[in-house]
CSV table of N, CA and C and ligand atoms in Angstrom, one decimal:
chain,number,residue,atom,x,y,z
C,1403,MET,N,-14.1,49.1,-34.8
C,1403,MET,CA,-15.4,49.8,-34.8
C,1403,MET,C,-15.7,50.3,-33.4
C,1404,GLU,N,-15.8,51.6,-33.2
C,1404,GLU,CA,-16.1,52.2,-31.9
C,1404,GLU,C,-17.5,52.5,-31.7
C,1405,GLU,N,-18.1,52.1,-30.6
C,1405,GLU,CA,-19.5,52.4,-30.3
C,1405,GLU,C,-19.7,53.9,-30.2
C,1406,THR,N,-20.9,54.3,-30.4
C,1406,THR,CA,-21.3,55.7,-30.2
C,1406,THR,C,-22.3,55.8,-29.1
C,1407,ILE,N,-22.8,57.0,-28.9
C,1407,ILE,CA,-23.8,57.2,-27.9
C,1407,ILE,C,-25.1,56.4,-28.3
C,1408,PHE,N,-25.3,56.2,-29.6
C,1408,PHE,CA,-26.5,55.5,-30.1
C,1408,PHE,C,-26.6,54.0,-29.5
C,1409,SER,N,-25.4,53.4,-29.3
C,1409,SER,CA,-25.4,52.0,-28.8
C,1409,SER,C,-26.0,52.1,-27.3
C,1410,GLN,N,-25.6,53.1,-26.6
C,1410,GLN,CA,-26.1,53.3,-25.2
C,1410,GLN,C,-27.6,53.6,-25.2
C,1411,ILE,N,-28.1,54.3,-26.2
C,1411,ILE,CA,-29.5,54.5,-26.4
C,1411,ILE,C,-30.3,53.2,-26.6
C,1412,ILE,N,-29.7,52.4,-27.5
C,1412,ILE,CA,-30.3,51.1,-27.9
C,1412,ILE,C,-30.4,50.2,-26.6
C,1413,ARG,N,-29.4,50.3,-25.8
C,1413,ARG,CA,-29.4,49.4,-24.6
C,1413,ARG,C,-30.1,50.1,-23.4
C,1414,LYS,N,-30.6,51.3,-23.7
C,1414,LYS,CA,-31.4,52.1,-22.6
C,1414,LYS,C,-30.5,52.4,-21.5
C,1415,GLU,N,-29.2,52.6,-21.7
C,1415,GLU,CA,-28.3,53.1,-20.7
C,1415,GLU,C,-28.3,54.6,-20.4
C,1416,ILE,N,-28.7,55.3,-21.5
C,1416,ILE,CA,-28.9,56.7,-21.3
C,1416,ILE,C,-30.3,57.1,-21.9
C,1417,PRO,N,-30.9,58.1,-21.4
C,1417,PRO,CA,-32.3,58.4,-21.8
C,1417,PRO,C,-32.4,58.9,-23.2
C,1418,ALA,N,-33.5,58.5,-23.8
C,1418,ALA,CA,-33.9,59.0,-25.2
C,1418,ALA,C,-35.4,58.7,-25.3
C,1419,ASP,N,-36.0,59.5,-26.1
C,1419,ASP,CA,-37.5,59.3,-26.4
C,1419,ASP,C,-37.7,58.2,-27.5
C,1420,ILE,N,-37.6,57.0,-27.0
C,1420,ILE,CA,-37.7,55.8,-28.0
C,1420,ILE,C,-39.2,55.7,-28.4
C,1421,VAL,N,-39.4,55.7,-29.7
C,1421,VAL,CA,-40.8,55.5,-30.2
C,1421,VAL,C,-41.0,54.1,-30.7
C,1422,TYR,N,-40.0,53.4,-31.0
C,1422,TYR,CA,-40.1,52.0,-31.5
C,1422,TYR,C,-38.8,51.3,-31.3
C,1423,GLN,N,-39.0,50.0,-30.9
C,1423,GLN,CA,-37.8,49.1,-30.9
C,1423,GLN,C,-38.2,47.7,-31.1
C,1424,ASP,N,-37.4,47.0,-31.9
C,1424,ASP,CA,-37.6,45.5,-32.1
C,1424,ASP,C,-36.2,44.9,-32.1
C,1425,ASP,N,-36.2,43.6,-32.6
C,1425,ASP,CA,-34.9,42.9,-32.5
C,1425,ASP,C,-33.9,43.5,-33.5
C,1426,LEU,N,-34.3,44.2,-34.5
C,1426,LEU,CA,-33.4,44.7,-35.5
C,1426,LEU,C,-33.1,46.2,-35.4
C,1427,VAL,N,-34.1,47.0,-35.1
C,1427,VAL,CA,-33.9,48.4,-35.2
C,1427,VAL,C,-34.5,49.1,-33.9
C,1428,THR,N,-34.0,50.4,-33.8
C,1428,THR,CA,-34.5,51.3,-32.7
C,1428,THR,C,-34.8,52.6,-33.3
C,1429,ALA,N,-35.9,53.3,-32.9
C,1429,ALA,CA,-36.2,54.6,-33.4
C,1429,ALA,C,-36.5,55.5,-32.2
C,1430,PHE,N,-35.9,56.7,-32.3
C,1430,PHE,CA,-36.1,57.7,-31.2
C,1430,PHE,C,-36.1,59.1,-31.7
C,1431,ARG,N,-36.6,60.0,-30.9
C,1431,ARG,CA,-36.7,61.4,-31.4
C,1431,ARG,C,-35.3,62.1,-31.3
C,1432,ASP,N,-35.0,62.8,-32.4
C,1432,ASP,CA,-33.7,63.6,-32.5
C,1432,ASP,C,-33.6,64.6,-31.4
C,1433,ILE,N,-32.5,64.7,-30.7
C,1433,ILE,CA,-32.3,65.6,-29.6
C,1433,ILE,C,-32.4,67.1,-30.1
C,1434,ASN,N,-32.1,67.3,-31.4
C,1434,ASN,CA,-32.1,68.7,-31.9
C,1434,ASN,C,-33.0,68.7,-33.2
C,1435,PRO,N,-34.3,68.7,-32.9
C,1435,PRO,CA,-35.2,68.4,-34.1
C,1435,PRO,C,-35.2,69.6,-35.1
C,1436,LYS,N,-35.2,69.2,-36.4
C,1436,LYS,CA,-35.2,70.2,-37.5
C,1436,LYS,C,-36.5,70.3,-38.1
C,1437,ALA,N,-37.5,69.6,-37.6
C,1437,ALA,CA,-38.9,69.7,-38.1
C,1437,ALA,C,-39.8,69.2,-37.0
C,1438,PRO,N,-41.1,69.4,-37.1
C,1438,PRO,CA,-42.0,69.0,-36.0
C,1438,PRO,C,-41.9,67.5,-35.7
C,1439,THR,N,-41.7,66.7,-36.8
C,1439,THR,CA,-41.4,65.3,-36.6
C,1439,THR,C,-39.9,65.1,-37.0
C,1440,HIS,N,-39.1,64.7,-36.1
C,1440,HIS,CA,-37.7,64.4,-36.5
C,1440,HIS,C,-37.3,63.1,-35.7
C,1441,ILE,N,-37.3,62.0,-36.3
C,1441,ILE,CA,-37.0,60.7,-35.6
C,1441,ILE,C,-35.8,60.1,-36.3
C,1442,LEU,N,-35.0,59.5,-35.5
C,1442,LEU,CA,-33.8,58.7,-36.1
C,1442,LEU,C,-34.2,57.2,-36.0
C,1443,ILE,N,-34.0,56.5,-37.1
C,1443,ILE,CA,-34.2,55.1,-37.1
C,1443,ILE,C,-32.9,54.4,-37.4
C,1444,ILE,N,-32.5,53.5,-36.4
C,1444,ILE,CA,-31.1,53.0,-36.5
C,1444,ILE,C,-31.1,51.5,-36.4
C,1445,PRO,N,-30.1,50.8,-37.0
C,1445,PRO,CA,-30.0,49.4,-36.8
C,1445,PRO,C,-29.4,49.2,-35.4
C,1446,ASN,N,-29.9,48.1,-34.7
C,1446,ASN,CA,-29.3,47.8,-33.4
C,1446,ASN,C,-27.9,47.3,-33.5
C,1447,VAL,N,-27.5,46.8,-34.6
C,1447,VAL,CA,-26.1,46.4,-34.8
C,1447,VAL,C,-25.3,47.7,-35.3
C,1448,LEU,N,-24.1,47.8,-34.8
C,1448,LEU,CA,-23.2,48.9,-35.2
C,1448,LEU,C,-22.7,48.8,-36.6
C,1449,ILE,N,-23.2,49.7,-37.5
C,1449,ILE,CA,-22.6,49.9,-38.8
C,1449,ILE,C,-22.2,51.4,-38.9
C,1450,PRO,N,-20.9,51.7,-38.9
C,1450,PRO,CA,-20.5,53.1,-38.8
C,1450,PRO,C,-21.1,54.0,-39.9
C,1451,THR,N,-20.9,53.6,-41.1
C,1451,THR,CA,-21.3,54.5,-42.2
C,1451,THR,C,-22.0,53.6,-43.3
C,1452,VAL,N,-22.6,54.3,-44.3
C,1452,VAL,CA,-23.2,53.5,-45.4
C,1452,VAL,C,-22.1,52.8,-46.2
C,1453,ASN,N,-20.9,53.3,-46.1
C,1453,ASN,CA,-19.7,52.6,-46.8
C,1453,ASN,C,-19.5,51.2,-46.2
C,1454,ASP,N,-19.9,51.0,-45.0
C,1454,ASP,CA,-19.7,49.7,-44.3
C,1454,ASP,C,-20.8,48.7,-44.4
C,1455,VAL,N,-21.8,49.1,-45.2
C,1455,VAL,CA,-23.0,48.2,-45.4
C,1455,VAL,C,-22.6,46.9,-46.2
C,1456,LYS,N,-23.0,45.7,-45.7
C,1456,LYS,CA,-22.7,44.5,-46.4
C,1456,LYS,C,-24.0,43.8,-46.7
C,1457,PRO,N,-23.9,42.8,-47.6
C,1457,PRO,CA,-25.2,42.1,-48.0
C,1457,PRO,C,-25.9,41.5,-46.8
C,1458,GLU,N,-25.2,41.1,-45.8
C,1458,GLU,CA,-25.9,40.5,-44.6
C,1458,GLU,C,-26.7,41.5,-43.8
C,1459,HIS,N,-26.5,42.8,-44.1
C,1459,HIS,CA,-27.3,43.8,-43.4
C,1459,HIS,C,-28.6,44.1,-44.1
C,1460,GLU,N,-28.9,43.5,-45.3
C,1460,GLU,CA,-30.0,43.9,-46.1
C,1460,GLU,C,-31.4,43.8,-45.3
C,1461,GLN,N,-31.5,42.7,-44.6
C,1461,GLN,CA,-32.8,42.5,-43.9
C,1461,GLN,C,-33.0,43.7,-42.8
C,1462,THR,N,-31.9,43.9,-42.1
C,1462,THR,CA,-32.0,45.0,-41.1
C,1462,THR,C,-32.2,46.4,-41.7
C,1463,LEU,N,-31.6,46.6,-42.8
C,1463,LEU,CA,-31.7,48.0,-43.4
C,1463,LEU,C,-33.1,48.1,-44.1
C,1464,GLY,N,-33.6,47.0,-44.6
C,1464,GLY,CA,-35.0,47.0,-45.1
C,1464,GLY,C,-36.0,47.3,-44.0
C,1465,ARG,N,-35.7,46.9,-42.8
C,1465,ARG,CA,-36.6,47.1,-41.6
C,1465,ARG,C,-36.6,48.7,-41.4
C,1466,LEU,N,-35.5,49.4,-41.6
C,1466,LEU,CA,-35.5,50.8,-41.4
C,1466,LEU,C,-36.7,51.4,-42.2
C,1467,PHE,N,-36.9,50.9,-43.4
C,1467,PHE,CA,-38.0,51.5,-44.3
C,1467,PHE,C,-39.4,51.1,-43.8
C,1468,THR,N,-39.6,49.9,-43.4
C,1468,THR,CA,-40.9,49.5,-42.9
C,1468,THR,C,-41.3,50.2,-41.6
C,1469,VAL,N,-40.3,50.4,-40.8
C,1469,VAL,CA,-40.5,51.2,-39.6
C,1469,VAL,C,-40.7,52.7,-39.9
C,1470,ALA,N,-40.0,53.2,-40.9
C,1470,ALA,CA,-40.2,54.6,-41.3
C,1470,ALA,C,-41.7,54.8,-41.7
C,1471,ALA,N,-42.2,53.9,-42.6
C,1471,ALA,CA,-43.5,54.0,-43.1
C,1471,ALA,C,-44.5,53.9,-41.9
C,1472,LYS,N,-44.3,53.0,-41.0
C,1472,LYS,CA,-45.2,52.8,-39.8
C,1472,LYS,C,-45.2,54.1,-39.0
C,1473,LEU,N,-44.0,54.6,-38.7
C,1473,LEU,CA,-43.9,55.8,-37.9
C,1473,LEU,C,-44.5,57.1,-38.5
C,1474,ALA,N,-44.3,57.2,-39.9
C,1474,ALA,CA,-44.9,58.3,-40.6
C,1474,ALA,C,-46.4,58.3,-40.5
C,1475,LYS,N,-47.0,57.1,-40.5
C,1475,LYS,CA,-48.5,57.0,-40.3
C,1475,LYS,C,-48.8,57.5,-38.9
C,1476,GLU,N,-48.1,56.9,-37.9
C,1476,GLU,CA,-48.4,57.2,-36.5
C,1476,GLU,C,-48.2,58.7,-36.2
C,1477,GLU,N,-47.3,59.4,-36.9
C,1477,GLU,CA,-47.0,60.8,-36.7
C,1477,GLU,C,-47.9,61.7,-37.5
C,1478,ASN,N,-48.8,61.0,-38.3
C,1478,ASN,CA,-49.7,61.8,-39.2
C,1478,ASN,C,-49.0,62.6,-40.2
C,1479,VAL,N,-47.9,62.2,-40.7
C,1479,VAL,CA,-47.2,62.9,-41.8
C,1479,VAL,C,-47.2,62.1,-43.1
C,1480,ALA,N,-47.8,61.0,-43.1
C,1480,ALA,CA,-47.7,60.1,-44.3
C,1480,ALA,C,-48.3,60.8,-45.5
C,1481,GLU,N,-49.5,61.3,-45.3
C,1481,GLU,CA,-50.3,61.9,-46.4
C,1481,GLU,C,-49.6,63.1,-47.0
C,1482,ASP,N,-49.3,64.0,-46.1
C,1482,ASP,CA,-48.6,65.3,-46.6
C,1482,ASP,C,-47.2,65.1,-47.1
C,1483,GLY,N,-46.6,64.1,-46.6
C,1483,GLY,CA,-45.2,63.7,-47.0
C,1483,GLY,C,-44.1,64.1,-46.0
C,1484,TYR,N,-43.0,63.5,-46.3
C,1484,TYR,CA,-41.9,63.6,-45.4
C,1484,TYR,C,-40.6,63.3,-46.1
C,1485,ARG,N,-39.5,63.4,-45.4
C,1485,ARG,CA,-38.2,63.1,-46.1
C,1485,ARG,C,-37.4,62.1,-45.2
C,1486,LEU,N,-36.8,61.1,-45.9
C,1486,LEU,CA,-35.9,60.2,-45.3
C,1486,LEU,C,-34.5,60.5,-45.7
C,1487,MET,N,-33.6,60.6,-44.8
C,1487,MET,CA,-32.2,61.1,-45.1
C,1487,MET,C,-31.2,60.3,-44.4
C,1488,MET,N,-30.1,60.0,-45.0
C,1488,MET,CA,-28.9,59.4,-44.4
C,1488,MET,C,-27.6,60.0,-44.8
C,1489,ASN,N,-26.9,60.5,-43.8
C,1489,ASN,CA,-25.6,61.2,-44.2
C,1489,ASN,C,-24.4,60.3,-44.0
C,1490,CYS,N,-23.4,60.5,-44.9
C,1490,CYS,CA,-22.2,59.7,-44.9
C,1490,CYS,C,-21.0,60.5,-44.9
C,1491,ASN,N,-20.2,60.3,-43.8
C,1491,ASN,CA,-18.8,60.9,-43.7
C,1491,ASN,C,-18.8,62.5,-43.8
C,1492,ALA,N,-17.7,63.0,-44.0
C,1492,ALA,CA,-17.5,64.5,-43.8
C,1492,ALA,C,-18.3,65.3,-44.8
C,1493,HIS,N,-18.3,65.0,-46.0
C,1493,HIS,CA,-19.0,65.8,-47.0
C,1493,HIS,C,-20.5,65.7,-46.8
C,1494,GLY,N,-21.0,64.5,-46.3
C,1494,GLY,CA,-22.4,64.3,-46.0
C,1494,GLY,C,-22.8,64.9,-44.6
C,1495,ARG,N,-21.8,65.4,-43.9
C,1495,ARG,CA,-21.9,66.0,-42.6
C,1495,ARG,C,-22.5,65.0,-41.6
C,1496,GLN,N,-22.0,63.8,-41.6
C,1496,GLN,CA,-22.4,62.8,-40.7
C,1496,GLN,C,-21.7,63.1,-39.3
C,1497,GLU,N,-22.5,63.1,-38.3
C,1497,GLU,CA,-21.9,63.5,-36.9
C,1497,GLU,C,-21.7,62.3,-36.1
C,1498,VAL,N,-22.7,61.3,-36.2
C,1498,VAL,CA,-22.7,60.1,-35.3
C,1498,VAL,C,-22.4,58.9,-36.2
C,1499,TYR,N,-21.3,58.2,-35.9
C,1499,TYR,CA,-20.9,57.1,-36.8
C,1499,TYR,C,-21.5,55.8,-36.4
C,1500,HIS,N,-22.8,55.8,-36.5
C,1500,HIS,CA,-23.7,54.6,-36.3
C,1500,HIS,C,-24.8,55.0,-37.3
C,1501,ILE,N,-24.9,54.3,-38.4
C,1501,ILE,CA,-25.8,54.8,-39.4
C,1501,ILE,C,-27.2,55.0,-38.9
C,1502,HIS,N,-27.9,56.0,-39.4
C,1502,HIS,CA,-29.2,56.4,-38.9
C,1502,HIS,C,-30.0,57.0,-40.1
C,1503,MET,N,-31.3,56.7,-40.1
C,1503,MET,CA,-32.2,57.3,-41.1
C,1503,MET,C,-32.9,58.4,-40.4
C,1504,HIS,N,-32.8,59.6,-40.9
C,1504,HIS,CA,-33.6,60.7,-40.4
C,1504,HIS,C,-35.0,60.6,-41.0
C,1505,LEU,N,-36.1,60.7,-40.2
C,1505,LEU,CA,-37.4,60.8,-40.7
C,1505,LEU,C,-37.9,62.2,-40.3
C,1506,LEU,N,-38.1,63.1,-41.3
C,1506,LEU,CA,-38.4,64.5,-41.1
C,1506,LEU,C,-39.7,64.8,-41.7
C,1507,GLY,N,-40.6,65.5,-41.0
C,1507,GLY,CA,-41.9,65.9,-41.5
C,1507,GLY,C,-42.7,66.8,-40.6
C,1508,GLY,N,-43.9,67.1,-41.0
C,1508,GLY,CA,-44.8,67.9,-40.2
C,1508,GLY,C,-44.8,69.3,-40.6
C,1509,LYS,N,-44.1,69.7,-41.7
C,1509,LYS,CA,-44.2,71.0,-42.3
C,1509,LYS,C,-43.5,70.9,-43.7
C,1510,PRO,N,-43.8,71.8,-44.6
C,1510,PRO,CA,-43.1,71.8,-45.9
C,1510,PRO,C,-41.6,71.9,-45.6
C,1511,LEU,N,-40.7,71.1,-46.2
C,1511,LEU,CA,-39.3,71.0,-45.8
C,1511,LEU,C,-38.4,71.9,-46.6
C,1512,GLY,N,-38.9,72.5,-47.7
C,1512,GLY,CA,-38.0,73.3,-48.5
C,1512,GLY,C,-37.1,72.5,-49.4
C,1513,PRO,N,-36.2,73.2,-50.0
C,1513,PRO,CA,-35.3,72.5,-51.0
C,1513,PRO,C,-34.4,71.5,-50.2
C,1514,MET,N,-34.0,70.4,-50.9
C,1514,MET,CA,-33.3,69.3,-50.3
C,1514,MET,C,-32.0,69.8,-49.8
C,1515,LEU,N,-31.3,70.6,-50.5
C,1515,LEU,CA,-29.9,71.0,-50.0
C,1515,LEU,C,-29.9,72.5,-49.9
C,1516,ALA,N,-29.3,73.0,-48.8
C,1516,ALA,CA,-29.0,74.4,-48.7
C,1516,ALA,C,-27.7,74.7,-49.4
C,1517,GLU,N,-27.6,75.9,-50.0
C,1517,GLU,CA,-26.3,76.2,-50.7
C,1517,GLU,C,-25.2,76.5,-49.7
M,162,DGP,P1,-26.0,63.2,-38.6
M,162,DGP,O1,-25.4,64.5,-38.9
M,162,DGP,O2,-26.8,62.6,-39.7
M,162,DGP,O3,-24.9,62.2,-38.0
M,162,DGP,O4,-27.1,63.4,-37.4
M,162,DGP,C1,-26.9,63.0,-36.1
M,162,DGP,C2,-28.1,63.4,-35.4
M,162,DGP,O5,-28.1,62.8,-34.1
M,162,DGP,C3,-28.3,64.9,-35.1
M,162,DGP,O6,-29.5,65.4,-35.8
M,162,DGP,C4,-28.5,65.0,-33.6
M,162,DGP,C5,-28.7,63.6,-33.2
M,162,DGP,N1,-28.2,63.2,-31.9
M,162,DGP,C6,-26.9,63.3,-31.5
M,162,DGP,N2,-26.7,62.9,-30.3
M,162,DGP,C7,-27.9,62.5,-29.8
M,162,DGP,C8,-28.4,62.0,-28.6
M,162,DGP,O7,-27.6,61.7,-27.6
M,162,DGP,N3,-29.7,61.8,-28.5
M,162,DGP,C9,-30.6,62.0,-29.5
M,162,DGP,N4,-31.9,61.7,-29.3
M,162,DGP,N5,-30.2,62.5,-30.7
M,162,DGP,C10,-28.9,62.7,-30.8
């Protein structure tokens, strides 16, 4: 398993706009935002893709959702709505092989998939 740039962000070795961190997860603003709110919520432990998820990750991955809900409220997008998204491998267009939940909101997001 090879570390990605996200491990360096977790350890604060490179700059990122971190909006939340605890013992299990870290959340920071996407460097190339696709919506007014675009935050990545990631496990502190390296899990390259959703295909690598194991039962022992369930508590950590559950935390992604509780943090998403908290951040959606803080970003004032909870009422209007938002999208949570996780890409896997080539067909999912995953770019960084450290799983991450995209939290997108702040405007109507349009159809889920572009043709
Ligand atoms: P994905 O295609 O799901 O793997 O999305 C990867 C996202 O990660 C993409 O929206 C851009 C973002 N990203 C890549 N490198 C960095 C970085 O160094 N810092 C931050 N904040 N975001 C990054």
